[in-house]
Amino acid sequence: MKRSKNPSFVLTLKLNTTPSDEHVLADRFFTAFLMKNRLIRYARKKLSAMRQNKEYRSLMAEWKLICDKNDAISKHRKAEIGKDLARIRTYYGLSEYQFHDWISLQQHRYKKHIDSLTAQKLATAVWRAVEACLFRKGKSIHFQRLDSLLTLEGKNNVSGIRFKDGRLHWSGLVIQPQLRKGDHYAKEALTHRVKYCRIKRMAMGTTYHYYLELVLEGTPPRKHSFMDGHVGIDPGTSSEAVFSEHGCILTELASGCKDIQDKASRLSRKLVRSRRANNPNNYNDDGTIKKGRKHWVKSKTYTYTQMKLKALHRRNAAFVKQSEEMLANEILEHHGSDIITEKMDYKALQLKAKDDKVSEKTGKHRSRKRFGKSLSKHAPARFLGILERKLSYEGKTINYVNTWEFKASQYDHVAGDHEKVSLSSRSKLIGTDRVQRDLYSAFLLYCAKDDVSVDRNLCTKAFPLFLKHQEVCVKELLSCNDKHNLSSFGLKDFVAD
């Protein structure tokens, strides 16, 4: 079926489930888990067999030799190789529709629980993993754990999982979702056509709560009005600096989630202690886990603690997302919707440093860790994604500058040149004025002439306004008395001044 190109959005409604409903839904998630992993086992075998095929290996070797060549002969040969590879994949049953046929045999065994369209969506998910191994950098397909299977969805709102007459209908199961009387957003959203439905389960305490996600056609009802105007945003690994003619923002992303993360760390350590106590034979004398296949004993307390940890991770993810949605709304409502920012390679920042350095003081190897933990806690890439999504509803997009050419962190508009500043220096002097480094970078992005250079005349004209907004922003941060902000933002330099 051809994928629809119409815009869509999701409305999430909590299901009013009874214990009987929850039991049926849990059975259906378990059935889907069995079906999906059986298909994964089949796909792994077929993929392994195909990779051992001599013709396939020779074609792939030839493809690697000519894949970067663009002459007419190479293009013709690449087309021929592509057809031969497609023929081999079909012979081994590695295509999306062959997966649909295979899983339909499983679906007939469990047709009381899983309908044909839901089974096809499970097969499509497995095919996406196979695609990553065939056409991208994927190496192998992994089996899915039961606790990581959180959603089941259909393909339309006609059969299978469907929303009809204000209720969820699925193979004899009829459940009423919660809809508050004063929820005007949900009522307006429900006037849109339902494309398909998704059932989602979320860990709450030691059990699951079930939700209905309606994928609706069109754009979501507007909650906030956007302001016109330029905004410069300097993205970091854990913070965002914003400047516009209306003010400055310097904030840590999801700053209030530390308590949740600390609780999750304590529960993780509790699980490790319990696992070691219940499975002493699975560990070596030095405390490392033995190699090979092992049987793990899980106590009832361990299972409950595992669910509590899962619920904490869900709460943390929801808190981070909500705080970033609120920050995006604040920027678009009170500062402007013409966003200018740098493109950050967050994937590269996750990787460990290549150089293995030795400390001169201790003689020990220095840690090669970089920003992986910070990126995991604060999700800065998702914040930019949220901004991009909200702007798309208005037909706008984020304007990115060339990071390597623009050099916002190095430029001095008074001197008119670039000067490298150490990462630990959070403030610097521009002429005779001290500026916070991240806020000044956001100011330079606001004054961008194009994607590679700064409009120096605009900088000179707007700099007094920047200093005024920076003073207000710094005073607000200092009044919070947050020691972490004082150190990470370099605010002590402004106290000294």
Short mmCIF file of C-alpha atoms in Angstrom, two decimals:
data_model
loop_
_atom_site.label_atom_id
_atom_site.label_comp_id
_atom_site.label_asym_id
_atom_site.label_seq_id
_atom_site.Cartn_x
_atom_site.Cartn_y
_atom_site.Cartn_z
CA MET A 1 0.00 0.00 0.00
CA LYS A 2 1.31 3.44 -0.94
CA ARG A 3 2.21 5.54 2.10
CA SER A 4 0.03 8.64 2.53
CA LYS A 5 1.84 11.97 2.24
CA ASN A 6 -0.86 13.94 4.04
CA PRO A 7 0.23 15.52 7.35
CA SER A 8 -0.89 13.75 10.49
CA PHE A 9 -0.76 14.13 14.26
CA VAL A 10 -1.41 11.90 17.27
CA LEU A 11 -4.05 12.25 19.98
CA THR A 12 -3.44 10.09 23.08
CA LEU A 13 -6.36 9.01 25.27
CA LYS A 14 -6.20 6.86 28.40
CA LEU A 15 -8.32 3.70 28.21
CA ASN A 16 -10.78 2.95 31.02
CA THR A 17 -9.76 -0.69 31.35
CA THR A 18 -11.18 -3.25 33.76
CA PRO A 19 -8.96 -6.02 35.22
CA SER A 20 -10.50 -8.35 32.62
CA ASP A 21 -9.60 -5.95 29.79
CA GLU A 22 -6.03 -5.63 31.08
CA HIS A 23 -5.70 -9.41 31.21
CA VAL A 24 -6.85 -9.72 27.57
CA LEU A 25 -4.53 -6.91 26.43
CA ALA A 26 -1.57 -8.47 28.28
CA ASP A 27 -2.29 -11.79 26.52
CA ARG A 28 -2.39 -10.05 23.15
CA PHE A 29 0.90 -8.25 23.72
CA PHE A 30 2.45 -11.59 24.70
CA THR A 31 1.05 -13.25 21.56
CA ALA A 32 2.44 -10.42 19.41
CA PHE A 33 5.80 -10.86 21.17
CA LEU A 34 5.85 -14.57 20.24
CA MET A 35 4.85 -13.94 16.62
CA LYS A 36 7.39 -11.18 16.10
CA ASN A 37 10.30 -13.14 17.57
CA ARG A 38 9.44 -16.21 15.48
CA LEU A 39 9.59 -14.04 12.38
CA ILE A 40 12.89 -12.55 13.59
CA ARG A 41 14.31 -16.07 13.97
CA TYR A 42 13.16 -16.90 10.43
CA ALA A 43 14.65 -13.65 9.05
CA ARG A 44 17.99 -14.25 10.81
CA LYS A 45 18.27 -17.72 9.27
CA LYS A 46 17.40 -16.50 5.78
CA LEU A 47 19.77 -13.53 6.04
CA SER A 48 22.60 -15.78 7.21
CA ALA A 49 21.96 -18.28 4.39
CA MET A 50 21.89 -15.52 1.76
CA ARG A 51 25.16 -14.03 3.01
CA GLN A 52 26.82 -17.42 2.50
CA ASN A 53 25.60 -17.64 -1.11
CA LYS A 54 28.60 -17.42 -3.48
CA GLU A 55 26.77 -15.44 -6.15
CA TYR A 56 25.54 -12.92 -3.57
CA ARG A 57 29.03 -12.48 -2.12
CA SER A 58 30.64 -11.93 -5.51
CA LEU A 59 27.96 -9.41 -6.52
CA MET A 60 28.40 -7.49 -3.25
CA ALA A 61 32.18 -7.45 -3.70
CA GLU A 62 31.77 -6.04 -7.22
CA TRP A 63 29.22 -3.50 -5.97
CA LYS A 64 31.65 -2.16 -3.36
CA LEU A 65 34.29 -1.61 -6.05
CA ILE A 66 32.05 0.46 -8.35
CA CYS A 67 29.53 2.05 -5.94
CA ASP A 68 31.33 5.43 -5.92
CA LYS A 69 31.88 5.57 -9.70
CA ASN A 70 29.46 7.65 -11.79
CA ASP A 71 30.52 6.90 -15.38
CA ALA A 72 27.99 5.43 -17.82
CA ILE A 73 29.45 1.89 -17.75
CA SER A 74 29.45 1.76 -13.94
CA LYS A 75 25.87 3.06 -13.74
CA HIS A 76 24.69 0.38 -16.18
CA ARG A 77 26.54 -2.34 -14.27
CA LYS A 78 25.18 -1.12 -10.91
CA ALA A 79 21.63 -1.39 -12.30
CA GLU A 80 22.31 -4.97 -13.40
CA ILE A 81 23.81 -5.89 -10.02
CA GLY A 82 20.81 -4.32 -8.26
CA LYS A 83 18.41 -6.52 -10.24
CA ASP A 84 20.46 -9.66 -9.50
CA LEU A 85 20.60 -8.84 -5.78
CA ALA A 86 16.82 -8.27 -5.72
CA ARG A 87 16.31 -11.66 -7.39
CA ILE A 88 18.47 -13.38 -4.76
CA ARG A 89 16.64 -11.62 -1.91
CA THR A 90 13.30 -12.77 -3.33
CA TYR A 91 14.61 -16.34 -3.63
CA TYR A 92 15.47 -16.32 0.08
CA GLY A 93 12.13 -14.77 1.03
CA LEU A 94 13.58 -11.45 2.15
CA SER A 95 10.96 -8.88 1.20
CA GLU A 96 8.25 -7.07 3.12
CA TYR A 97 5.33 -8.81 1.41
CA GLN A 98 6.94 -12.24 1.79
CA PHE A 99 7.19 -11.49 5.50
CA HIS A 100 3.47 -10.61 5.45
CA ASP A 101 2.72 -14.01 3.89
CA TRP A 102 4.88 -15.82 6.45
CA ILE A 103 3.35 -14.14 9.49
CA SER A 104 -0.19 -14.71 8.18
CA LEU A 105 0.32 -18.43 8.89
CA GLN A 106 1.16 -17.56 12.51
CA GLN A 107 -1.78 -15.17 12.68
CA HIS A 108 -4.27 -17.93 11.79
CA ARG A 109 -3.21 -19.79 14.95
CA TYR A 110 -3.91 -16.73 17.12
CA LYS A 111 -6.73 -15.05 15.20
CA LYS A 112 -8.77 -14.63 18.39
CA HIS A 113 -6.08 -12.30 19.71
CA ILE A 114 -4.23 -10.76 16.72
CA ASP A 115 -5.96 -9.60 13.53
CA SER A 116 -4.31 -9.79 10.11
CA LEU A 117 -3.52 -6.05 9.81
CA THR A 118 -1.81 -5.92 13.21
CA ALA A 119 0.20 -9.01 12.24
CA GLN A 120 1.27 -7.29 9.01
CA LYS A 121 2.47 -4.27 10.99
CA LEU A 122 4.60 -6.62 13.13
CA ALA A 123 6.07 -8.07 9.93
CA THR A 124 6.77 -4.58 8.59
CA ALA A 125 8.69 -3.72 11.78
CA VAL A 126 10.88 -6.81 11.30
CA TRP A 127 11.39 -5.90 7.64
CA ARG A 128 12.65 -2.44 8.69
CA ALA A 129 15.35 -4.16 10.75
CA VAL A 130 16.27 -6.42 7.82
CA GLU A 131 16.42 -3.35 5.56
CA ALA A 132 18.95 -1.77 7.91
CA CYS A 133 21.16 -4.87 7.54
CA LEU A 134 20.76 -5.05 3.76
CA PHE A 135 20.96 -1.41 2.71
CA ARG A 136 22.48 0.49 5.64
CA LYS A 137 25.08 -0.17 8.34
CA GLY A 138 23.11 -2.74 10.33
CA LYS A 139 24.97 -5.95 11.19
CA SER A 140 22.40 -8.27 12.73
CA ILE A 141 18.75 -8.44 13.81
CA HIS A 142 18.11 -8.67 17.53
CA PHE A 143 15.27 -10.45 19.26
CA GLN A 144 12.80 -8.23 21.11
CA ARG A 145 12.19 -8.47 24.84
CA LEU A 146 8.61 -8.66 26.03
CA ASP A 147 8.97 -5.55 28.20
CA SER A 148 10.23 -3.52 25.22
CA LEU A 149 7.17 -4.29 23.07
CA LEU A 150 5.05 -1.29 24.04
CA THR A 151 2.79 -0.65 21.03
CA LEU A 152 0.47 -2.55 18.70
CA GLU A 153 -1.12 -0.78 15.74
CA GLY A 154 -3.34 -1.35 12.74
CA LYS A 155 -3.19 -0.08 9.16
CA ASN A 156 -6.56 1.64 8.83
CA ASN A 157 -9.67 2.47 10.82
CA VAL A 158 -11.91 0.00 8.99
CA SER A 159 -10.91 -3.36 10.50
CA GLY A 160 -8.67 -4.69 13.25
CA ILE A 161 -7.84 -2.03 15.85
CA ARG A 162 -10.33 0.76 15.18
CA PHE A 163 -11.98 3.76 16.81
CA LYS A 164 -15.74 3.74 16.30
CA ASP A 165 -18.56 5.60 18.07
CA GLY A 166 -16.11 7.02 20.60
CA ARG A 167 -14.78 3.59 21.65
CA LEU A 168 -11.90 1.24 20.91
CA HIS A 169 -12.98 -1.92 19.07
CA TRP A 170 -10.54 -4.81 18.62
CA SER A 171 -11.51 -8.45 18.05
CA GLY A 172 -14.41 -8.48 20.50
CA LEU A 173 -12.79 -6.06 22.94
CA VAL A 174 -14.68 -2.77 23.41
CA ILE A 175 -13.12 -0.14 25.72
CA GLN A 176 -14.20 3.43 26.43
CA PRO A 177 -11.33 5.99 26.47
CA GLN A 178 -11.26 8.88 28.92
CA LEU A 179 -12.36 12.24 27.51
CA ARG A 180 -12.68 15.18 29.92
CA LYS A 181 -15.63 17.55 29.49
CA GLY A 182 -13.45 20.65 29.27
CA ASP A 183 -10.87 19.14 26.91
CA HIS A 184 -11.58 21.35 23.89
CA TYR A 185 -8.31 20.34 22.20
CA ALA A 186 -9.30 16.65 22.13
CA LYS A 187 -12.83 17.45 20.96
CA GLU A 188 -11.54 19.56 18.07
CA ALA A 189 -8.91 16.93 17.21
CA LEU A 190 -11.59 14.23 16.99
CA THR A 191 -13.27 16.12 14.15
CA HIS A 192 -10.33 15.01 11.95
CA ARG A 193 -10.39 11.71 10.05
CA VAL A 194 -8.78 8.78 11.90
CA LYS A 195 -6.08 7.19 9.74
CA TYR A 196 -5.32 4.27 12.06
CA CYS A 197 -5.13 3.43 15.77
CA ARG A 198 -2.36 2.33 18.08
CA ILE A 199 -2.57 0.76 21.54
CA LYS A 200 0.26 1.76 23.84
CA ARG A 201 1.11 0.48 27.29
CA MET A 202 3.10 2.48 29.84
CA ALA A 203 4.71 1.29 33.05
CA MET A 204 3.04 2.88 36.09
CA GLY A 205 4.40 1.67 39.41
CA THR A 206 4.34 -2.13 39.27
CA THR A 207 1.76 -2.49 36.49
CA TYR A 208 0.88 -1.23 33.01
CA HIS A 209 -1.68 1.40 32.02
CA TYR A 210 -3.09 1.27 28.50
CA TYR A 211 -3.58 4.20 26.13
CA LEU A 212 -5.19 4.68 22.73
CA GLU A 213 -3.19 6.70 20.20
CA LEU A 214 -5.29 8.01 17.31
CA VAL A 215 -3.28 8.97 14.23
CA LEU A 216 -5.39 11.77 12.76
CA GLU A 217 -5.22 13.43 9.36
CA GLY A 218 -4.19 17.08 9.08
CA THR A 219 -2.42 19.44 11.49
CA PRO A 220 -3.23 19.61 15.22
CA PRO A 221 -5.50 22.33 16.62
CA ARG A 222 -3.51 25.42 17.54
CA LYS A 223 -2.93 26.01 21.26
CA HIS A 224 -0.43 28.86 21.01
CA SER A 225 0.06 31.82 18.67
CA PHE A 226 3.55 32.36 17.26
CA MET A 227 5.35 35.70 17.21
CA ASP A 228 7.14 37.00 14.12
CA GLY A 229 10.81 37.92 14.45
CA HIS A 230 14.36 36.60 14.28
CA VAL A 231 15.70 34.35 17.04
CA GLY A 232 19.26 33.09 17.47
CA ILE A 233 19.66 29.80 19.33
CA ASP A 234 23.03 28.41 20.41
CA PRO A 235 22.52 24.67 21.07
CA GLY A 236 24.64 22.85 23.62
CA THR A 237 24.90 19.31 24.96
CA SER A 238 22.80 20.12 28.04
CA SER A 239 21.68 23.75 27.66
CA GLU A 240 20.17 26.23 25.22
CA ALA A 241 20.99 29.93 24.83
CA VAL A 242 18.43 32.13 23.06
CA PHE A 243 18.56 35.76 21.95
CA SER A 244 15.97 37.95 20.24
CA GLU A 245 15.03 41.62 20.38
CA HIS A 246 12.53 40.69 23.11
CA GLY A 247 15.01 39.12 25.53
CA CYS A 248 17.49 36.35 26.40
CA ILE A 249 17.07 32.80 27.66
CA LEU A 250 19.90 30.75 29.17
CA THR A 251 18.65 27.48 30.59
CA GLU A 252 19.60 23.90 31.25
CA LEU A 253 17.37 21.45 29.39
CA ALA A 254 15.12 19.45 31.74
CA SER A 255 16.85 20.85 34.83
CA GLY A 256 14.30 19.37 37.25
CA CYS A 257 14.76 15.70 36.35
CA LYS A 258 17.79 15.05 38.59
CA ASP A 259 15.68 13.63 41.45
CA ILE A 260 14.07 11.08 39.13
CA GLN A 261 17.45 10.11 37.68
CA ASP A 262 18.94 9.68 41.18
CA LYS A 263 16.06 7.38 42.18
CA ALA A 264 16.59 5.36 38.99
CA SER A 265 20.30 5.00 39.79
CA ARG A 266 19.51 3.67 43.28
CA LEU A 267 17.02 1.14 41.89
CA SER A 268 19.58 0.03 39.27
CA ARG A 269 22.12 -0.68 42.01
CA LYS A 270 19.46 -2.57 43.98
CA LEU A 271 18.77 -4.75 40.93
CA VAL A 272 22.49 -5.52 40.53
CA ARG A 273 22.76 -6.60 44.18
CA SER A 274 19.65 -8.78 43.90
CA ARG A 275 20.85 -10.35 40.65
CA ARG A 276 24.22 -11.24 42.16
CA ALA A 277 22.65 -12.65 45.33
CA ASN A 278 20.20 -14.88 43.41
CA ASN A 279 22.67 -16.04 40.73
CA PRO A 280 26.11 -16.55 42.35
CA ASN A 281 27.01 -19.32 39.86
CA ASN A 282 26.75 -16.90 36.91
CA TYR A 283 29.70 -14.78 38.12
CA ASN A 284 33.44 -15.33 38.13
CA ASP A 285 35.54 -14.91 41.29
CA ASP A 286 36.54 -11.40 40.18
CA GLY A 287 32.88 -10.34 39.91
CA THR A 288 32.60 -10.44 36.12
CA ILE A 289 29.77 -12.33 34.40
CA LYS A 290 30.65 -15.75 33.01
CA LYS A 291 30.55 -16.22 29.26
CA GLY A 292 28.02 -18.44 27.51
CA ARG A 293 24.35 -19.13 27.96
CA LYS A 294 23.07 -18.82 31.53
CA HIS A 295 19.83 -19.22 33.46
CA TRP A 296 18.95 -16.18 35.57
CA VAL A 297 16.75 -16.50 38.65
CA LYS A 298 14.53 -13.46 39.25
CA SER A 299 12.85 -13.10 42.62
CA LYS A 300 9.42 -11.52 42.99
CA THR A 301 11.00 -8.44 44.58
CA TYR A 302 13.42 -8.20 41.66
CA THR A 303 10.50 -8.22 39.17
CA TYR A 304 8.65 -5.50 41.12
CA THR A 305 11.81 -3.38 41.33
CA GLN A 306 12.34 -3.85 37.60
CA MET A 307 8.85 -2.49 36.91
CA LYS A 308 9.45 0.46 39.26
CA LEU A 309 12.66 1.27 37.39
CA LYS A 310 10.85 1.05 34.07
CA ALA A 311 8.19 3.43 35.40
CA LEU A 312 10.88 5.88 36.54
CA HIS A 313 12.53 5.86 33.11
CA ARG A 314 9.13 6.56 31.56
CA ARG A 315 8.52 9.44 33.98
CA ASN A 316 11.95 10.88 33.24
CA ALA A 317 11.41 10.69 29.47
CA ALA A 318 7.98 12.31 29.81
CA PHE A 319 9.36 15.08 32.04
CA VAL A 320 12.23 15.86 29.64
CA LYS A 321 9.86 15.95 26.67
CA GLN A 322 7.31 18.14 28.46
CA SER A 323 9.95 20.65 29.60
CA GLU A 324 11.34 20.89 26.06
CA GLU A 325 7.85 21.38 24.62
CA MET A 326 7.31 24.23 27.11
CA LEU A 327 10.64 25.85 26.22
CA ALA A 328 9.83 25.61 22.50
CA ASN A 329 6.43 27.24 23.12
CA GLU A 330 8.06 30.04 25.13
CA ILE A 331 10.52 30.79 22.31
CA LEU A 332 7.90 30.75 19.56
CA GLU A 333 5.30 32.75 21.54
CA HIS A 334 7.48 35.43 23.16
CA HIS A 335 10.59 35.71 20.97
CA GLY A 336 9.91 34.79 17.34
CA SER A 337 9.49 32.01 14.81
CA ASP A 338 12.37 32.74 12.38
CA ILE A 339 14.89 30.45 14.05
CA ILE A 340 18.61 30.59 13.20
CA THR A 341 20.91 28.01 14.79
CA GLU A 342 23.94 25.79 14.27
CA LYS A 343 23.72 22.17 13.14
CA MET A 344 25.28 19.95 15.81
CA ASP A 345 26.54 16.44 15.13
CA TYR A 346 25.21 14.89 18.33
CA LYS A 347 25.98 11.38 17.08
CA ALA A 348 29.69 12.25 16.90
CA LEU A 349 29.60 13.84 20.37
CA GLN A 350 28.38 10.52 21.83
CA LEU A 351 31.51 8.70 20.67
CA LYS A 352 34.55 8.28 22.88
CA ALA A 353 37.68 10.31 22.18
CA LYS A 354 40.10 8.63 19.77
CA ASP A 355 43.28 9.69 21.58
CA ASP A 356 44.29 7.53 24.53
CA LYS A 357 46.07 10.09 26.73
CA VAL A 358 47.99 9.43 29.95
CA SER A 359 47.84 11.87 32.86
CA GLU A 360 51.22 13.40 33.72
CA LYS A 361 50.32 13.65 37.42
CA THR A 362 48.98 10.13 38.06
CA GLY A 363 50.44 8.17 35.14
CA LYS A 364 47.01 6.63 34.55
CA HIS A 365 44.99 6.64 31.35
CA ARG A 366 42.55 9.51 31.10
CA SER A 367 38.88 8.77 30.54
CA ARG A 368 37.87 8.82 26.88
CA LYS A 369 34.28 9.67 27.73
CA ARG A 370 32.80 12.76 26.10
CA PHE A 371 29.16 13.90 26.11
CA GLY A 372 27.16 10.66 25.84
CA LYS A 373 25.73 10.80 29.37
CA SER A 374 24.79 14.48 29.11
CA LEU A 375 23.07 13.95 25.74
CA SER A 376 21.13 11.01 27.17
CA LYS A 377 19.90 13.06 30.15
CA HIS A 378 18.96 16.27 28.34
CA ALA A 379 18.07 15.17 24.76
CA PRO A 380 19.11 18.41 22.95
CA ALA A 381 18.55 16.89 19.49
CA ARG A 382 14.92 16.18 20.37
CA PHE A 383 14.44 19.81 21.42
CA LEU A 384 15.44 20.97 17.93
CA GLY A 385 13.14 18.29 16.50
CA ILE A 386 10.25 19.68 18.57
CA LEU A 387 10.94 23.18 17.27
CA GLU A 388 11.10 21.85 13.70
CA ARG A 389 7.77 20.05 14.14
CA LYS A 390 5.99 23.09 15.58
CA LEU A 391 7.32 25.34 12.81
CA SER A 392 6.23 22.85 10.13
CA TYR A 393 2.58 23.42 11.11
CA GLU A 394 3.07 27.06 10.01
CA GLY A 395 4.95 26.13 6.84
CA LYS A 396 8.28 27.27 8.30
CA THR A 397 11.58 25.56 9.05
CA ILE A 398 14.74 26.13 11.09
CA ASN A 399 17.54 28.02 9.32
CA TYR A 400 20.90 26.33 9.90
CA VAL A 401 24.26 28.06 9.44
CA ASN A 402 27.46 26.30 8.39
CA THR A 403 29.03 25.47 11.75
CA TRP A 404 32.60 25.22 10.43
CA GLU A 405 32.45 28.48 8.47
CA PHE A 406 30.30 30.58 10.82
CA LYS A 407 32.30 29.83 14.04
CA ALA A 408 29.87 31.54 16.41
CA SER A 409 31.88 30.53 19.50
CA GLN A 410 35.08 32.17 18.17
CA TYR A 411 33.95 35.41 16.51
CA ASP A 412 34.49 38.87 18.03
CA HIS A 413 32.44 41.51 16.21
CA VAL A 414 34.42 44.41 17.74
CA ALA A 415 37.81 43.08 16.61
CA GLY A 416 36.28 41.59 13.47
CA ASP A 417 38.20 38.30 13.68
CA HIS A 418 38.02 34.79 15.14
CA GLU A 419 39.82 33.74 18.30
CA LYS A 420 39.64 30.28 19.86
CA VAL A 421 38.46 30.17 23.46
CA SER A 422 38.92 27.15 25.73
CA LEU A 423 35.78 25.12 26.40
CA SER A 424 36.11 25.73 30.15
CA SER A 425 35.87 29.53 29.69
CA ARG A 426 32.18 30.37 29.94
CA SER A 427 32.60 34.13 29.50
CA LYS A 428 34.87 36.46 27.51
CA LEU A 429 35.54 40.14 26.87
CA ILE A 430 34.14 41.79 23.75
CA GLY A 431 35.80 45.18 23.68
CA THR A 432 35.45 46.28 27.31
CA ASP A 433 32.24 44.37 27.99
CA ARG A 434 32.04 40.90 29.52
CA VAL A 435 29.62 38.55 27.77
CA GLN A 436 28.35 35.09 28.58
CA ARG A 437 29.78 32.88 25.85
CA ASP A 438 26.62 30.94 24.95
CA LEU A 439 24.39 34.02 24.95
CA TYR A 440 26.89 35.88 22.77
CA SER A 441 26.94 32.98 20.29
CA ALA A 442 23.12 33.16 20.15
CA PHE A 443 23.43 36.92 19.54
CA LEU A 444 25.84 36.33 16.63
CA LEU A 445 23.43 33.79 15.13
CA TYR A 446 20.66 36.38 15.43
CA CYS A 447 22.90 38.77 13.44
CA ALA A 448 23.73 36.24 10.70
CA LYS A 449 24.08 37.74 7.21
CA ASP A 450 23.96 34.31 5.54
CA ASP A 451 24.88 30.75 6.50
CA VAL A 452 28.65 31.47 6.65
CA SER A 453 29.10 35.04 7.95
CA VAL A 454 27.92 37.58 10.52
CA ASP A 455 26.45 40.99 9.69
CA ARG A 456 28.96 43.12 11.61
CA ASN A 457 26.97 46.34 11.19
CA LEU A 458 23.88 44.70 12.70
CA CYS A 459 26.05 43.39 15.57
CA THR A 460 27.31 46.90 16.35
CA LYS A 461 23.78 48.30 16.22
CA ALA A 462 22.14 45.56 18.34
CA PHE A 463 24.99 44.99 20.85
CA PRO A 464 23.74 47.55 23.45
CA LEU A 465 20.34 45.79 23.41
CA PHE A 466 22.09 42.44 23.88
CA LEU A 467 24.01 43.75 26.92
CA LYS A 468 20.76 45.02 28.42
CA HIS A 469 18.95 41.68 27.93
CA GLN A 470 22.02 39.74 29.14
CA GLU A 471 22.08 41.76 32.38
CA VAL A 472 18.43 40.93 33.07
CA CYS A 473 18.98 37.24 32.25
CA VAL A 474 22.10 36.93 34.45
CA LYS A 475 20.36 38.65 37.39
CA GLU A 476 17.46 36.19 37.15
CA LEU A 477 19.84 33.23 37.13
CA LEU A 478 21.86 34.60 40.07
CA SER A 479 18.68 35.14 42.09
CA CYS A 480 17.86 31.42 41.71
CA ASN A 481 20.91 30.56 43.87
CA ASP A 482 21.57 27.41 41.83
CA LYS A 483 25.22 26.44 42.36
CA HIS A 484 25.18 24.24 39.26
CA ASN A 485 24.12 27.19 37.08
CA LEU A 486 26.78 29.40 38.64
CA SER A 487 29.54 27.00 37.59
CA SER A 488 28.29 25.67 34.25
CA PHE A 489 27.21 29.07 32.89
CA GLY A 490 30.19 31.02 34.26
CA LEU A 491 27.98 33.41 36.23
CA LYS A 492 30.63 33.92 38.94
CA ASP A 493 32.55 36.05 36.44
CA PHE A 494 29.63 38.49 36.44
CA VAL A 495 29.45 38.53 40.26
CA ALA A 496 33.11 39.56 40.34
CA ASP A 497 32.42 42.36 37.87
#
